[in-house]
XYZ file of C-alpha atoms in Angstrom:
689
model
C 15.102 -26.846 -6.867
C 17.827 -25.075 -5.926
C 17.629 -21.315 -7.571
C 17.474 -19.515 -10.740
C 18.541 -16.262 -12.359
C 17.243 -13.974 -15.276
C 20.119 -12.305 -17.691
C 20.095 -10.555 -20.323
C 19.176 -6.661 -21.776
C 18.035 -6.878 -18.248
C 18.496 -10.092 -15.759
C 17.430 -11.485 -12.458
C 18.254 -14.529 -10.393
C 16.053 -16.654 -8.283
C 16.201 -17.856 -4.714
C 15.538 -21.187 -4.200
C 13.042 -20.707 -1.226
C 11.019 -18.916 -3.984
C 10.418 -22.029 -6.479
C 10.351 -24.688 -3.586
C 7.924 -24.992 -1.124
C 8.266 -25.576 2.741
C 8.651 -29.890 1.712
C 11.047 -29.275 -1.326
C 8.281 -29.950 -3.886
C 8.554 -27.098 -6.917
C 5.997 -24.499 -5.982
C 4.442 -24.748 -9.337
C 2.099 -22.015 -9.236
C 5.781 -19.770 -8.273
C 7.553 -21.353 -11.338
C 4.328 -20.441 -13.853
C 4.001 -16.785 -13.053
C 7.630 -17.035 -13.169
C 7.416 -17.757 -16.642
C 4.803 -15.669 -17.506
C 6.885 -12.635 -16.609
C 9.492 -13.061 -18.711
C 7.107 -14.061 -21.554
C 6.009 -10.516 -21.428
C 9.594 -9.100 -20.889
C 10.117 -10.903 -24.077
C 7.582 -10.051 -25.526
C 7.808 -5.988 -24.743
C 11.635 -7.104 -26.202
C 13.483 -7.203 -23.478
C 16.101 -10.130 -24.207
C 16.034 -12.546 -20.981
C 18.427 -15.565 -20.164
C 17.344 -17.666 -16.595
C 19.752 -19.740 -14.781
C 18.428 -22.253 -13.031
C 19.868 -24.732 -10.517
C 17.409 -27.156 -9.322
C 18.564 -30.555 -11.386
C 19.698 -31.730 -7.654
C 16.933 -31.042 -6.016
C 14.320 -32.793 -9.210
C 16.137 -35.530 -8.921
C 16.338 -36.434 -5.185
C 12.503 -36.026 -5.103
C 12.671 -38.960 -7.915
C 15.170 -41.375 -6.608
C 13.917 -40.998 -3.511
C 10.787 -41.923 -4.251
C 11.769 -45.231 -6.797
C 13.954 -46.298 -3.870
C 10.898 -46.227 -1.287
C 9.522 -48.747 -4.181
C 11.882 -50.858 -5.043
C 12.669 -51.127 -1.205
C 11.304 -54.944 0.916
C 10.772 -53.941 4.310
C 14.036 -54.889 5.998
C 15.564 -52.515 3.662
C 13.297 -49.379 5.036
C 14.333 -50.659 8.634
C 18.390 -50.137 8.336
C 19.152 -46.627 8.260
C 19.058 -44.969 4.474
C 21.941 -43.366 2.707
C 22.139 -39.337 1.272
C 20.941 -40.613 -2.467
C 24.148 -38.931 -4.005
C 24.270 -35.588 -5.371
C 25.727 -36.414 -8.924
C 23.575 -38.917 -9.889
C 20.351 -36.961 -8.487
C 21.478 -34.212 -10.762
C 21.599 -36.686 -13.664
C 18.156 -37.600 -13.168
C 16.216 -33.912 -12.443
C 17.720 -32.653 -15.056
C 15.426 -34.020 -17.526
C 12.316 -33.640 -15.756
C 13.976 -29.830 -14.829
C 13.959 -28.750 -18.863
C 11.125 -30.319 -19.727
C 8.858 -29.070 -16.982
C 10.379 -25.161 -18.188
C 9.220 -26.612 -21.889
C 5.509 -27.658 -21.242
C 5.572 -23.913 -19.283
C 6.719 -22.280 -21.918
C 5.397 -23.609 -24.864
C 1.680 -23.025 -23.053
C 2.814 -19.684 -23.317
C 3.533 -20.200 -27.056
C 7.607 -19.256 -26.341
C 10.113 -21.182 -27.223
C 13.040 -21.763 -24.526
C 16.371 -23.682 -25.016
C 19.099 -25.493 -22.420
C 22.443 -24.747 -21.771
C 24.224 -26.951 -19.507
C 27.850 -24.867 -17.872
C 30.584 -26.520 -15.538
C 33.072 -23.658 -13.572
C 36.161 -24.895 -15.074
C 34.425 -23.920 -19.298
C 34.756 -20.689 -18.100
C 38.818 -21.184 -18.140
C 38.734 -21.198 -21.917
C 38.657 -18.335 -23.680
C 36.753 -20.147 -26.859
C 34.504 -21.552 -24.818
C 33.150 -18.360 -23.604
C 33.554 -16.864 -27.053
C 31.461 -19.481 -28.407
C 29.265 -18.963 -25.251
C 28.181 -15.730 -26.160
C 27.943 -16.093 -30.036
C 24.801 -18.620 -29.072
C 23.258 -16.620 -26.538
C 23.209 -13.708 -29.201
C 21.567 -16.029 -31.865
C 19.394 -17.452 -28.955
C 17.709 -14.065 -28.309
C 17.663 -13.012 -32.061
C 14.935 -15.384 -32.561
C 13.225 -15.056 -29.784
C 14.191 -17.995 -27.289
C 15.126 -17.784 -23.950
C 18.169 -19.451 -23.140
C 17.791 -21.431 -19.972
C 21.486 -21.901 -17.491
C 22.659 -24.463 -15.366
C 25.611 -25.938 -14.151
C 26.139 -29.208 -15.438
C 26.892 -31.214 -11.274
C 26.099 -35.303 -12.928
C 29.544 -33.801 -14.155
C 31.209 -31.036 -12.362
C 34.853 -31.951 -10.657
C 34.161 -29.400 -8.045
C 34.793 -31.041 -4.980
C 31.779 -29.248 -2.372
C 30.762 -25.753 -2.663
C 33.477 -23.321 -0.899
C 36.005 -26.258 -0.179
C 38.499 -25.332 -2.861
C 39.743 -21.834 -4.376
C 40.307 -22.781 -7.942
C 35.937 -23.077 -8.662
C 34.729 -19.547 -10.779
C 31.476 -19.504 -9.371
C 29.751 -21.930 -6.180
C 26.059 -21.483 -7.017
C 22.613 -20.614 -9.090
C 23.537 -15.871 -7.293
C 28.027 -16.159 -8.566
C 27.081 -18.160 -12.171
C 24.408 -15.448 -12.242
C 26.303 -13.055 -12.093
C 29.746 -14.270 -13.205
C 27.560 -14.822 -17.068
C 25.734 -11.319 -16.020
C 29.837 -10.051 -16.856
C 30.322 -11.993 -19.710
C 26.908 -11.386 -21.332
C 27.549 -7.664 -20.371
C 23.452 -8.321 -19.240
C 22.167 -4.036 -18.432
C 20.650 -5.294 -15.501
C 21.064 -8.462 -12.997
C 17.484 -8.972 -10.595
C 17.705 -11.841 -7.816
C 14.802 -13.097 -6.096
C 14.964 -14.240 -2.913
C 11.920 -15.248 -0.512
C 11.548 -12.464 0.947
C 11.661 -8.363 -0.127
C 14.947 -7.462 -0.498
C 18.257 -6.701 1.626
C 17.627 -6.096 5.551
C 19.695 -5.176 7.970
C 20.038 -8.150 10.156
C 17.502 -11.401 9.611
C 13.871 -10.298 7.859
C 12.348 -12.098 10.804
C 13.469 -9.964 13.654
C 12.111 -6.345 14.024
C 14.658 -4.581 14.379
C 15.341 -5.637 10.773
C 14.868 -2.641 8.163
C 14.987 -2.859 4.182
C 17.814 -1.086 2.891
C 16.719 -0.042 -0.814
C 20.213 1.025 -1.535
C 23.520 -0.770 -0.760
C 26.095 1.841 -0.137
C 29.705 -0.778 0.651
C 30.813 1.528 2.563
C 28.476 2.472 5.079
C 26.667 -1.338 4.855
C 29.090 -3.577 5.127
C 29.977 -3.534 8.377
C 26.655 -3.097 9.861
C 24.434 -6.225 8.070
C 23.683 -9.560 9.965
C 23.245 -12.221 8.000
C 20.888 -15.328 9.220
C 21.011 -18.550 8.106
C 21.512 -19.580 4.700
C 18.931 -20.998 2.442
C 16.529 -23.630 3.743
C 17.431 -25.310 0.352
C 19.838 -23.741 -2.121
C 23.148 -23.391 -1.124
C 24.195 -19.505 -0.246
C 21.012 -17.614 0.941
C 20.854 -14.278 1.235
C 24.755 -13.867 1.986
C 25.314 -15.809 -1.664
C 23.319 -12.954 -2.690
C 24.547 -10.102 -1.511
C 28.759 -11.264 -2.433
C 26.781 -12.037 -6.454
C 25.539 -8.623 -6.416
C 28.638 -6.723 -4.973
C 31.007 -8.791 -7.655
C 28.399 -7.778 -10.157
C 27.810 -4.564 -9.406
C 31.672 -3.841 -9.088
C 32.227 -4.601 -13.077
C 29.124 -2.095 -13.965
C 26.259 -4.649 -14.000
C 23.021 -2.600 -11.316
C 21.813 -5.427 -9.678
C 18.487 -5.938 -7.646
C 17.792 -8.477 -5.275
C 14.014 -8.456 -3.732
C 11.481 -11.080 -3.574
C 10.585 -13.402 -6.225
C 6.996 -14.538 -4.265
C 5.520 -10.719 -4.877
C 3.251 -10.577 -7.787
C 5.076 -8.772 -11.345
C 8.079 -8.398 -9.037
C 10.560 -8.195 -12.438
C 7.584 -6.356 -13.994
C 7.981 -3.727 -11.610
C 11.896 -3.437 -10.938
C 11.159 -3.080 -14.751
C 8.914 -0.435 -14.750
C 11.213 1.715 -12.422
C 9.069 0.513 -8.913
C 10.823 1.386 -6.442
C 10.747 -2.413 -4.851
C 13.857 -4.110 -3.682
C 17.348 -3.598 -2.460
C 19.509 -1.736 -6.035
C 23.701 -2.360 -5.949
C 25.347 -0.052 -8.260
C 29.292 1.020 -8.212
C 28.100 4.941 -7.693
C 25.702 4.031 -4.809
C 27.441 6.183 -2.599
C 27.438 9.200 -4.576
C 23.921 9.099 -4.620
C 23.904 9.031 -0.581
C 21.660 12.205 0.554
C 24.781 14.293 3.143
C 21.340 15.339 4.788
C 18.371 14.480 4.602
C 16.592 12.587 7.262
C 15.504 9.097 5.775
C 11.583 8.525 6.389
C 12.791 6.470 9.730
C 13.774 9.071 11.644
C 10.949 11.124 10.758
C 8.971 8.661 12.022
C 10.877 7.961 15.266
C 11.793 11.641 15.527
C 8.046 12.295 15.530
C 7.398 9.899 18.323
C 9.626 11.878 20.957
C 8.026 15.205 19.634
C 4.748 13.764 20.981
C 5.819 12.249 24.224
C 7.173 15.829 25.096
C 3.651 17.745 23.436
C 1.834 14.743 26.205
C 3.696 16.115 29.033
C 3.207 20.035 28.578
C -0.133 21.374 30.517
C -3.704 21.443 28.575
C -3.325 25.128 28.901
C 0.233 24.335 27.520
C -1.200 22.202 24.677
C -3.714 25.149 24.038
C -2.013 27.552 23.020
C -0.502 25.937 20.495
C -3.821 25.838 19.213
C -4.360 29.646 19.499
C -0.850 30.075 17.649
C -2.160 27.932 15.001
C -4.661 29.379 13.753
C -2.988 32.987 13.991
C -0.538 31.895 12.605
C -2.789 30.851 9.631
C -5.067 34.247 9.145
C -1.053 36.040 9.626
C -0.247 34.328 6.322
C -3.547 33.881 3.744
C -2.244 35.611 1.226
C 1.458 33.716 1.324
C -1.025 30.092 1.775
C -3.406 31.254 -1.523
C -0.884 32.316 -3.284
C 0.977 29.090 -3.404
C -2.652 27.672 -3.629
C -3.176 29.301 -6.498
C 0.166 28.190 -8.988
C -1.022 24.345 -7.840
C -4.693 25.253 -9.382
C -2.916 26.131 -12.617
C -0.951 24.052 -12.431
C -3.532 20.985 -12.466
C -5.238 23.431 -15.622
C -2.440 23.036 -17.276
C -2.081 19.513 -16.593
C -6.144 18.597 -17.595
C -6.725 17.592 -13.829
C -10.659 16.753 -13.529
C -12.527 19.121 -12.485
C -13.294 17.457 -8.986
C -9.971 17.039 -8.112
C -9.666 20.657 -9.123
C -12.850 21.999 -6.966
C -10.957 19.536 -3.812
C -7.060 21.325 -3.885
C -8.968 24.675 -4.239
C -9.050 27.309 -0.766
C -11.690 29.519 -1.780
C -12.291 32.871 0.007
C -13.102 32.392 3.494
C -11.186 29.117 3.841
C -8.226 30.311 5.329
C -10.840 31.573 8.012
C -12.825 28.998 8.746
C -10.328 26.799 9.212
C -9.016 29.348 11.968
C -12.086 29.034 13.772
C -11.936 25.012 13.805
C -8.598 25.255 15.361
C -9.750 27.960 17.609
C -13.104 25.736 18.498
C -10.284 22.633 19.060
C -8.556 24.554 21.055
C -11.202 25.630 23.347
C -12.571 22.049 24.087
C -12.308 20.151 26.720
C -8.359 18.067 26.938
C -8.853 15.228 26.076
C -5.472 13.591 26.932
C -5.095 11.696 30.266
C -9.206 11.744 31.549
C -10.191 8.944 33.470
C -13.267 7.051 31.586
C -13.657 4.275 34.437
C -12.140 4.167 38.492
C -12.939 0.846 40.398
C -11.970 -0.289 43.521
C -10.891 -3.660 42.901
C -9.612 -4.491 46.247
C -8.698 -2.109 49.372
C -6.294 0.880 48.918
C -6.010 -0.390 45.508
C -7.636 2.017 42.437
C -7.418 0.720 38.901
C -8.406 3.163 36.683
C -9.206 3.914 33.200
C -7.694 6.872 31.242
C -7.495 8.136 27.428
C -4.106 8.688 25.790
C -2.952 9.424 22.308
C -2.100 6.401 19.834
C 1.158 7.654 19.516
C 2.320 8.080 15.588
C -0.606 9.260 12.622
C 0.557 8.115 8.870
C -1.955 9.992 7.135
C -2.028 9.884 3.119
C -4.367 12.252 1.298
C -4.905 13.364 -1.849
C -6.214 16.894 -3.379
C -7.418 18.537 -0.283
C -4.632 20.668 1.235
C -7.241 21.880 4.369
C -7.418 18.726 4.787
C -3.863 19.483 6.162
C -4.903 21.494 8.615
C -7.256 19.646 9.819
C -5.328 16.886 10.566
C -2.064 18.306 11.899
C -4.592 20.460 14.385
C -6.303 17.017 15.683
C -2.883 15.699 15.504
C -1.306 18.306 17.962
C -5.072 18.270 20.710
C -4.880 14.432 20.674
C -0.904 15.086 21.616
C -0.386 12.132 19.020
C 2.878 12.892 16.625
C 2.130 13.033 12.364
C 3.072 12.639 9.366
C 1.585 13.080 6.692
C 2.009 12.766 2.657
C -0.037 14.068 0.661
C -0.854 14.908 -3.138
C 1.028 16.042 -5.330
C -1.130 17.810 -7.603
C -1.624 20.047 -4.175
C 2.354 20.129 -3.813
C 2.896 24.181 -2.761
C -0.143 24.161 -0.628
C 0.733 20.801 1.308
C 4.169 22.786 1.799
C 3.263 26.537 3.072
C 1.166 24.844 4.999
C 2.988 22.532 6.971
C 6.041 25.401 7.028
C 3.555 27.857 9.141
C 2.062 25.554 11.408
C 5.438 23.496 12.371
C 6.437 26.877 13.192
C 4.382 27.446 15.095
C 4.969 24.501 16.729
C 7.558 25.336 20.650
C 10.844 24.505 20.351
C 10.375 23.060 24.205
C 8.232 20.316 21.730
C 9.283 20.815 18.160
C 9.027 21.102 14.754
C 9.364 17.233 13.999
C 6.185 16.276 15.626
C 4.700 16.924 12.399
C 6.573 15.757 9.605
C 5.809 16.143 5.613
C 6.543 13.006 2.938
C 7.141 14.828 -0.139
C 7.531 11.584 -2.889
C 5.160 8.633 -3.236
C 8.888 6.072 -3.241
C 8.466 6.503 0.260
C 5.434 5.928 1.507
C 6.252 2.172 0.337
C 9.128 1.700 3.109
C 6.513 4.552 5.964
C 4.301 1.148 5.575
C 7.362 -1.312 6.494
C 7.642 0.737 10.306
C 5.274 -0.742 11.665
C 7.477 -0.498 15.249
C 6.593 3.285 14.459
C 3.891 4.086 13.380
C 0.477 3.074 15.737
C -1.826 3.923 12.968
C -2.445 4.921 8.846
C -5.318 7.092 7.463
C -5.476 7.295 3.410
C -7.923 9.997 3.227
C -9.169 9.928 -1.064
C -10.583 6.998 -2.852
C -11.833 3.225 -2.979
C -8.019 2.124 -4.816
C -6.590 3.987 -2.185
C -7.672 2.738 0.535
C -7.137 -1.110 -1.120
C -3.709 -0.666 -1.766
C -2.962 0.648 1.704
C -4.574 -1.771 2.823
C -2.638 -4.415 1.302
C 0.726 -3.020 1.492
C 0.893 -2.757 5.333
C 0.523 -4.650 9.055
C -0.088 -1.312 10.516
C -3.856 -0.422 11.603
C -5.575 1.396 8.763
C -8.770 3.281 9.510
C -10.689 4.683 6.348
C -13.192 4.637 4.139
C -14.788 3.374 0.761
C -16.438 4.799 -1.275
C -18.906 7.594 -0.486
C -22.294 6.247 -2.543
C -24.425 7.510 -0.506
C -27.678 7.614 -0.800
C -31.442 9.489 -0.322
C -34.608 8.547 0.394
C -37.672 10.463 -0.583
C -40.574 8.554 1.009
C -44.388 8.860 0.201
C -44.928 10.941 3.369
C -42.129 13.120 3.478
C -42.510 17.316 3.433
C -41.614 17.580 -0.558
C -40.298 21.446 0.316
C -38.492 20.305 3.016
C -37.031 16.801 0.235
C -35.867 19.699 -2.459
C -33.807 21.741 0.171
C -32.703 18.077 1.609
C -31.498 16.928 -2.251
C -30.603 20.076 -3.773
C -27.548 20.373 -0.378
C -26.763 17.380 -0.591
C -26.037 16.970 -4.176
C -24.769 20.754 -4.959
C -23.415 22.313 -2.173
C -19.796 20.349 -2.878
C -21.242 17.433 -4.912
C -16.875 16.766 -4.957
C -17.486 15.675 -1.052
C -17.532 11.731 0.104
C -20.647 13.114 1.873
C -22.046 14.577 -1.545
C -26.260 12.634 -2.464
C -24.250 10.028 -5.168
C -28.463 7.932 -5.426
C -31.826 9.506 -4.430
C -34.188 6.880 -4.115
C -37.709 7.697 -4.044
C -41.304 6.092 -2.986
C -43.270 4.565 -6.098
C -46.224 6.633 -5.569
C -44.018 9.613 -6.119
C -43.311 8.931 -9.691
C -45.580 11.065 -11.624
C -46.041 13.819 -8.773
C -45.313 17.413 -10.047
C -43.416 18.154 -6.501
C -40.771 15.031 -7.714
C -40.839 16.774 -11.379
C -39.879 20.522 -9.436
C -36.816 18.419 -7.389
C -35.496 16.853 -10.833
C -36.586 20.061 -12.337
C -34.225 22.026 -10.476
C -31.399 19.263 -10.575
C -31.058 20.042 -13.846
C -31.242 23.372 -14.263
C -28.928 23.709 -11.469
C -26.158 21.207 -13.801
C -26.408 17.971 -12.224
C -26.291 14.840 -14.631
C -28.981 13.253 -14.822
C -28.916 8.526 -14.634
C -31.026 6.229 -13.594
C -31.384 2.989 -12.095
C -33.506 0.268 -14.331
C -36.917 0.830 -12.642
C -36.930 4.808 -13.028
C -35.472 4.498 -17.095
C -38.555 2.897 -18.111
C -40.892 6.601 -16.138
C -38.527 8.915 -16.065
C -36.616 8.118 -19.795
C -32.679 9.568 -18.076
C -30.209 7.209 -19.031
C -29.096 4.945 -17.206
C -26.278 5.161 -14.725
C -23.196 2.134 -15.705
C -24.109 1.180 -12.075
C -26.129 1.830 -9.003
C -22.721 1.243 -6.843
C -20.845 4.404 -8.120
C -19.117 7.648 -6.769
C -19.537 10.359 -8.891
C -18.120 13.082 -7.036
C -19.085 15.916 -9.870
C -22.690 17.386 -10.745
C -24.025 13.852 -11.272
C -26.375 11.301 -9.420
C -28.313 8.434 -10.099
C -32.049 8.450 -9.286
C -34.158 5.302 -8.661
C -37.260 3.663 -7.513
C -38.092 1.530 -4.821
C -41.424 0.013 -3.648
C -41.224 1.298 0.091
C -38.844 2.072 3.227
C -37.836 -1.691 3.284
C -37.082 -1.511 -0.619
C -35.654 1.192 0.322
C -32.750 -0.019 2.838
C -32.424 -3.261 0.824
C -30.979 -1.149 -1.912
C -28.569 0.576 0.043
C -27.405 -2.310 1.511
C -26.239 -3.655 -1.902
C -25.372 -0.894 -3.566
C -23.989 2.365 -0.692
C -20.507 2.272 1.150
C -21.522 2.286 4.658
C -20.941 5.886 4.482
C -23.804 8.369 5.176
C -27.612 8.109 4.281
C -30.566 9.782 4.493
C -33.964 9.143 4.982
C -36.516 12.404 4.297
C -40.471 11.530 5.512
C -42.769 12.898 8.242
C -43.587 9.387 9.348
C -42.658 8.260 12.403
C -42.300 4.602 12.067
C -40.767 5.001 8.535
C -37.746 7.189 10.066
C -37.690 4.723 13.514
C -37.276 1.967 10.630
C -34.702 3.100 9.118
C -32.582 4.369 11.454
C -32.417 0.746 12.438
C -32.477 -1.023 10.090
C -29.506 0.606 7.673
C -25.876 -0.264 8.754
C -24.450 3.398 8.052
C -21.107 4.814 9.489
C -23.963 8.511 9.809
C -27.489 7.544 9.143
C -29.376 10.900 9.275
C -33.634 11.400 9.523
C -34.393 14.858 7.549
C -31.165 16.196 7.017
C -28.507 16.371 4.015
C -25.635 14.076 4.055
C -22.979 16.873 3.735
C -24.108 17.371 7.279
C -21.933 14.001 8.166
C -18.623 16.006 9.216
C -16.227 16.289 11.582
C -17.122 20.166 12.186
C -21.030 19.946 12.023
C -20.717 17.395 14.904
C -19.076 19.050 16.838
C -15.635 17.630 16.595
C -13.900 20.850 16.004
C -12.224 18.428 12.274
C -11.487 15.675 11.667
C -8.927 13.395 10.227
C -11.743 11.054 7.955
C -14.321 9.718 7.829
C -14.460 5.584 8.229
C -16.396 3.453 7.185
C -15.269 0.505 8.815
C -16.281 -0.354 12.684
C -13.048 -0.589 13.916
C -11.613 1.431 15.996
C -13.846 3.873 15.201
C -16.479 4.709 12.983
C -17.931 8.034 11.340
C -16.489 11.611 11.093
C -13.245 10.734 13.392
C -12.610 13.611 15.496
C -10.282 13.667 18.512
C -11.549 10.415 20.359
C -10.731 9.100 17.412
C -7.102 9.491 17.848
C -6.848 8.661 21.034
C -6.679 5.271 23.216
C -6.930 3.748 26.936
C -4.268 2.639 29.260
C -5.329 0.874 32.998
C -3.212 3.346 35.861
C -2.842 1.551 39.596
C -3.062 4.009 42.136
C -2.858 2.674 45.827
C -3.987 4.486 47.980
């Protein structure tokens, strides 16, 4: 198949590489997925028209097979002549339409075939009849499928004679979009959109909005399509033509999931062509890539400072936070008011709140970082590999960090301070619910950075759309750290080539063994659950040894939780004994005043439960039996495993790290609370004596 396009009230076109495999055969899975999208759009009331060229490709496959079957061995030894393209088109047209008919029939959608040649459009009566036919089909919710009638086309060859009105599937799509007054044309390719150069080159960048005056002379095109006539060059020509005539155009990937649906939802994917695009270009705004490059340049200047100079920057940041506390609290209160008005969940509002004393606490943690031993250029290993030749392994910054976090504005201060201490550049994207708090904190911190480093060391991303663009710049961003839900972390990991450090759910457990000091157990459980229930290190599941089931000490702990306002839910075993409602899942992060209680047979059963339902974040055992403690500590495979301590202890500040950029449940390259050391890498230095 060469290409196909979608047009109509909302319009699109698909490149050859999208619907064919590398061997030239049909990519049935992708075609089926595209037909499903067309069906969904049709059901939502969109008027959709498809344009396909592919008869030649289908016919060529069939004729090659027939020729092979009917040839003798002697015939096969002779030079093989290229098959006639018109014969291929004549044979392949029925097969192509049969495929579409079968796919749409399975989706309970009717489709129709309309064959055209470029000379047809010279006739004004033909164009009028064409519009009438299409309108009738669309009124009946039928999908019109256009195709160039290559079998009888009088065109000599693509682009060879000047009489052609259209030359390929893309220009046919553009022509029909203008003729039928489409609202949108979508050209689907096998890449994400139009790049500044061949997409395979690392220096090529995706262009979100095509501005002819800016991009016409900047773009370098790669090879033409492997199977079609034009490739990206033809798509851009068709897009410019259609958009100049008043039809907006989007070029995007047809290989990506739900690309058509995403375009019509208004998501920022692909490249947009619009006749007024030049009016939308911001005059002074810095692109996200420029922000990343600037952060890298500033980080290199930061690394050139002495240890004392870097320390002074952190002290100045701490002083600035305290000096601007009233302003910071005022902006945070405005965010809280907006959050309450929007009806946000209590857990999110809790994370958003900068409580009294929080600014002083943050300033103290920044000073703690400042007073730590300088982590940069620390000699980790020294080896004499030959006489007079010494090899040193030293610590050095990672480069530029991208931190995406939700709700908690205090995280911005911790992350920024760690970036300064570790000599890294930083890009920050906070949640919209903390927009005012993040903006004032960013301003206060960057104003404290001296000019010889530059305030662009720390960039603040303000819109969600910019994240998708940032995640493509793996050449200037070295590490992404998402702080938020499991869904956020999973989305980031699936959207970028940049290494991602993050944690999944914070399903943290406290196991009370039969040997536990129950007064200690009560204090640990209460702290783990009610101190800060919205935190990722809060207890979500309480595991209890079966011998404690009906003891007054366990009852005392459960009553204390209930009295404090905690909603108790049970696993299958505990439900039969305690009678509390069953939990929806044993792998559940409440992030609120709720927790699950389950009864286990012994420490090994507790360990098995944690491995099955936990998230490898933080788990603790309460016991006076050293053997039980040793078994738990040795076997539980979590980032933090604690003995007679609350899960809330799993924190960068409490671990003596000064602060943390987040807690990693992965194994590469850092695990648990990630402080300065997790933001460093190593290099080898050669010293000749």
